[in-house]
mmCIF file of C-alpha atoms in Angstrom:
data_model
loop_
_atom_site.group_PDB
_atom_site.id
_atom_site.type_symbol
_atom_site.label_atom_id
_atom_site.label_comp_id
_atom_site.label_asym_id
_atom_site.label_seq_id
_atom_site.Cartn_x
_atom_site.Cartn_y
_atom_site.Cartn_z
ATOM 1 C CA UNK C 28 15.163 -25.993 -22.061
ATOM 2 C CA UNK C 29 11.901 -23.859 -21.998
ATOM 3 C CA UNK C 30 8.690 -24.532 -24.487
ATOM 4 C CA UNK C 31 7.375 -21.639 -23.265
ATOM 5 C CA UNK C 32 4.580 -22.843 -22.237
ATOM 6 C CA UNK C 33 0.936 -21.151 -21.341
ATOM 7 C CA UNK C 34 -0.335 -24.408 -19.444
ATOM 8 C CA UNK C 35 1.617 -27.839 -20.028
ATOM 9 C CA UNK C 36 0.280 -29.020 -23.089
ATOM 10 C CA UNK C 37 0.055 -25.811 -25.243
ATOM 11 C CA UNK C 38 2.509 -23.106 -25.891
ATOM 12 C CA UNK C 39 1.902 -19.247 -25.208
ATOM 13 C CA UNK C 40 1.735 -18.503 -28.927
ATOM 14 C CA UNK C 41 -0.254 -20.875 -29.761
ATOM 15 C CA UNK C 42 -2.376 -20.466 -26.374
ATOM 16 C CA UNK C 43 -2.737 -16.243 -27.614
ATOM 17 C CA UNK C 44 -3.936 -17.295 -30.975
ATOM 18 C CA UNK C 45 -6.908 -19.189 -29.655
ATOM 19 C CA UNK C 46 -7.500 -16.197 -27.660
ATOM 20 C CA UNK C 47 -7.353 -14.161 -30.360
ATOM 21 C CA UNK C 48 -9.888 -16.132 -32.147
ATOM 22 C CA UNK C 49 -12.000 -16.143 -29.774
ATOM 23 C CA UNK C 50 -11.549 -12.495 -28.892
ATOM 24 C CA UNK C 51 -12.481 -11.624 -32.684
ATOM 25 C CA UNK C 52 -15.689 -13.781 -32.199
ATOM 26 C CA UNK C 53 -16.483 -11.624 -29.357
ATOM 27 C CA UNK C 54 -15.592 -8.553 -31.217
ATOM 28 C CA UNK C 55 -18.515 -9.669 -33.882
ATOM 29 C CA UNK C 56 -21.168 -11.230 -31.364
ATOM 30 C CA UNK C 57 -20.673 -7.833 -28.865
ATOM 31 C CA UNK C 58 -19.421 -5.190 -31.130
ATOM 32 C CA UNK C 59 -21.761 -2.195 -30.266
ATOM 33 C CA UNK C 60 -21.132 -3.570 -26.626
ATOM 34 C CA UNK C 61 -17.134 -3.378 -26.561
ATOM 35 C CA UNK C 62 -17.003 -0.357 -28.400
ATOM 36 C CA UNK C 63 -19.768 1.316 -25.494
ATOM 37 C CA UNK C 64 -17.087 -0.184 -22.896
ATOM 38 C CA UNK C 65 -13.683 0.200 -24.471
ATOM 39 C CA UNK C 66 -13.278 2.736 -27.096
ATOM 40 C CA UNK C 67 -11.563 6.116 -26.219
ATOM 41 C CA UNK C 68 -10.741 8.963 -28.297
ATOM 42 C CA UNK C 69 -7.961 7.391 -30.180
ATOM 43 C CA UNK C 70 -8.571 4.019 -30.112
ATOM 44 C CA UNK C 71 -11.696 1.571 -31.015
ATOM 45 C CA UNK C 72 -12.787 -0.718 -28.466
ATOM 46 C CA UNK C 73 -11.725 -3.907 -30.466
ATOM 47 C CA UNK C 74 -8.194 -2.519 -30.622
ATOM 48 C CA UNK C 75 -7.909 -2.671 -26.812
ATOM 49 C CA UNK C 76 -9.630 -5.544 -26.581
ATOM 50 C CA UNK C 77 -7.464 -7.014 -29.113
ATOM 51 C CA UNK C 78 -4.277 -5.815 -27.563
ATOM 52 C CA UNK C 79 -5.264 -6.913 -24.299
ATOM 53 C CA UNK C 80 -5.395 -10.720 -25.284
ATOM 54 C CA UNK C 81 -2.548 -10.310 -27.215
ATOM 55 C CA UNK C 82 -0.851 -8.721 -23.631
ATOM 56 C CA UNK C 83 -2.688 -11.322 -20.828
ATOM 57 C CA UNK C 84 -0.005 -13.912 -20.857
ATOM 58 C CA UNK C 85 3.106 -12.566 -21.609
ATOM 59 C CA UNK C 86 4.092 -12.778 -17.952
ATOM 60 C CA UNK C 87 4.243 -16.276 -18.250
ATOM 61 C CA UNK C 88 7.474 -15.964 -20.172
ATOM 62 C CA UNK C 89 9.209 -15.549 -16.984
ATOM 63 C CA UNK C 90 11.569 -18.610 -16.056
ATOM 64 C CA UNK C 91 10.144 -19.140 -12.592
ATOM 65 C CA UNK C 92 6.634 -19.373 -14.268
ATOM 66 C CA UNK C 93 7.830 -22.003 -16.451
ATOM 67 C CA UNK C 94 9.643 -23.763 -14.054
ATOM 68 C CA UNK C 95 6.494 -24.626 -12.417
ATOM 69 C CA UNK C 96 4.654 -25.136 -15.465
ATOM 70 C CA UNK C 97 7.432 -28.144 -16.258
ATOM 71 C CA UNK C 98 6.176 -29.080 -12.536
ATOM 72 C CA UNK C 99 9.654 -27.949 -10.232
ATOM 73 C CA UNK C 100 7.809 -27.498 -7.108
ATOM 74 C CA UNK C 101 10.956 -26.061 -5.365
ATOM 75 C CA UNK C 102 11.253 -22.903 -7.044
ATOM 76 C CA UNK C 103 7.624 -21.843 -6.353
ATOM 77 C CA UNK C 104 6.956 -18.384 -8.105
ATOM 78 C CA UNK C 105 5.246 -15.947 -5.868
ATOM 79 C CA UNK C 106 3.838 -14.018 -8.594
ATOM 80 C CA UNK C 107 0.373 -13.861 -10.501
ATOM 81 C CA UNK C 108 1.390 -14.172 -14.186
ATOM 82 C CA UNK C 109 -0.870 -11.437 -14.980
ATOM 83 C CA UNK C 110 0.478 -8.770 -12.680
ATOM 84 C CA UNK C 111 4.106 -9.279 -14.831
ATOM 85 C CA UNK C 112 1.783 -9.720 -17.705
ATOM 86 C CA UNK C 113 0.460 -6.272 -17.223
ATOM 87 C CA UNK C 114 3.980 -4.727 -16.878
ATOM 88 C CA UNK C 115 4.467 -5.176 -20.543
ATOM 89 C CA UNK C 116 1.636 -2.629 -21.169
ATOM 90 C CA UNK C 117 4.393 -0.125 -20.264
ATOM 91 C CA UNK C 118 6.500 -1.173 -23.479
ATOM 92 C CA UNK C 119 3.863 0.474 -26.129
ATOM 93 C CA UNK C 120 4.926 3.886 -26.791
ATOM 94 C CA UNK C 121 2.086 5.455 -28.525
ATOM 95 C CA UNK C 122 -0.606 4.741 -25.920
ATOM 96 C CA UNK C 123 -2.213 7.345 -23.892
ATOM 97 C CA UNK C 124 -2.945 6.761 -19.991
ATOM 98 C CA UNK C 125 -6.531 5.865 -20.129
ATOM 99 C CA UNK C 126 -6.105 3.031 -23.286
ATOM 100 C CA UNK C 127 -2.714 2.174 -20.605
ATOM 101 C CA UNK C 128 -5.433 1.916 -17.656
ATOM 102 C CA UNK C 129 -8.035 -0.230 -19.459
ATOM 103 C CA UNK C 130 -5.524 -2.386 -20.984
ATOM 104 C CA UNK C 131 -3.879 -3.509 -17.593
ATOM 105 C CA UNK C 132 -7.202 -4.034 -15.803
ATOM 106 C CA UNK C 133 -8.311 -6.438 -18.530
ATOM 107 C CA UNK C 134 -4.946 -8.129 -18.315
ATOM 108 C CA UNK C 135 -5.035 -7.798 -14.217
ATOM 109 C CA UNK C 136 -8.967 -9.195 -14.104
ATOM 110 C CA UNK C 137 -8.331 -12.318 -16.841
ATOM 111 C CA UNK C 138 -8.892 -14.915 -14.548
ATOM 112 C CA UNK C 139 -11.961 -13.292 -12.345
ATOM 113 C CA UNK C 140 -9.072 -11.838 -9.761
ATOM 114 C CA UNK C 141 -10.021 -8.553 -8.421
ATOM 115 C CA UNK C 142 -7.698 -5.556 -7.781
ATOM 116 C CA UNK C 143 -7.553 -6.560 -3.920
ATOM 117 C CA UNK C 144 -6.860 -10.492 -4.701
ATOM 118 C CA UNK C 145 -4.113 -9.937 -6.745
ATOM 119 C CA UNK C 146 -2.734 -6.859 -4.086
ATOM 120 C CA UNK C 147 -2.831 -9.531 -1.240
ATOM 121 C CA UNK C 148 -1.636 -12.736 -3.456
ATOM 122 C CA UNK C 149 1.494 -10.579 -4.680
ATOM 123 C CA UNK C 150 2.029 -7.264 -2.643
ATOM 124 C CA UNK C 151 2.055 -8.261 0.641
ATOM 125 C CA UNK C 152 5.021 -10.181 0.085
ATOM 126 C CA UNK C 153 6.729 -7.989 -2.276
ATOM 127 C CA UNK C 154 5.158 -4.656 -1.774
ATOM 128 C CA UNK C 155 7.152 -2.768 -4.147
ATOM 129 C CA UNK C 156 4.608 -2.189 -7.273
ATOM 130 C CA UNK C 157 5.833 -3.618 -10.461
ATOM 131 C CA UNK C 158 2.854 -1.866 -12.507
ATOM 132 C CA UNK C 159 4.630 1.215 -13.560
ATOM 133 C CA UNK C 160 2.621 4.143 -12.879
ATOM 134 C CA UNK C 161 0.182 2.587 -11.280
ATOM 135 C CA UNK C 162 0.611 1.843 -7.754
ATOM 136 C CA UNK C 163 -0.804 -0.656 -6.342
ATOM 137 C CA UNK C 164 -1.211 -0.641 -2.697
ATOM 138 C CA UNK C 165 -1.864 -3.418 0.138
ATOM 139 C CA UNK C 166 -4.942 -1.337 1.131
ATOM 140 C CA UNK C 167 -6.800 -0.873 -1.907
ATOM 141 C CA UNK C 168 -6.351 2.294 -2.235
ATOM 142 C CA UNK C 169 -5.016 3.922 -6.015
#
């Protein structure tokens, strides 16, 4: 049975709240900053920054993440956590396609991975995008 786990010792919930608290000390310390980076027309900047934390992990829900997070070698998931993690994105209904775009690149770019790592870790393998509505192609190219 699954703990749904974000690394072995701590769970994803508890591992999103931390984030969470240290994305709303962020929010305070850069506030004029985030909002200059992030906001759009219908959203403030520390509402996508917010919903991006909340949205980084949630790939690692997937049973062949946790698998190897319990350590089973043999079942090796090809994936980056945050490319699935991204996918959820697509769930929230009353988003428009720029909050959408700035959303999944925070998600996409959590661990210092650029758009071209992430193509050649996951895509060349499996080069059907999973990003709906936002191809992603072996080349670079959007």
């Amino acid at each position: 049975m699954f703990k749904n786990l974000a690394k072995p010792d701590e769970t994803i919930i508890e591992h999103t709240k931390e984030c969470l608290d240290v994305a709303k000390n962020l929010v305070s310390a850069f506030e004029n900053e985030i909002e200059r980076l992030l906001s759009t027309d219908k959203y403030s900047g520390e509402e996508i920054f917010l919903l991006s934390t909340i949205f980084h992990d949630l790939g690692k829900y997937a049973t062949p993440f946790q698998q190897q997070t319990l350590g089973d070698r043999e079942g090796f998931w090809r994936f980056r956590h945050e490319v699935l993690s991204s996918e959820f994105v697509n769930l929230l209904e009353d988003i428009g396609q720029q909050e959408r775009r700035l959303i999944i690149y925070s998600i996409l770019s959590h661990h210092n991975k650029t758009i071209k790592q992430l193509e050649k870790a996951t895509f060349i393998k499996n080069p059907k995008p999973l990003i709906i509505g936002m191809p992603l192609s072996v080349t670079g190219t959007m």
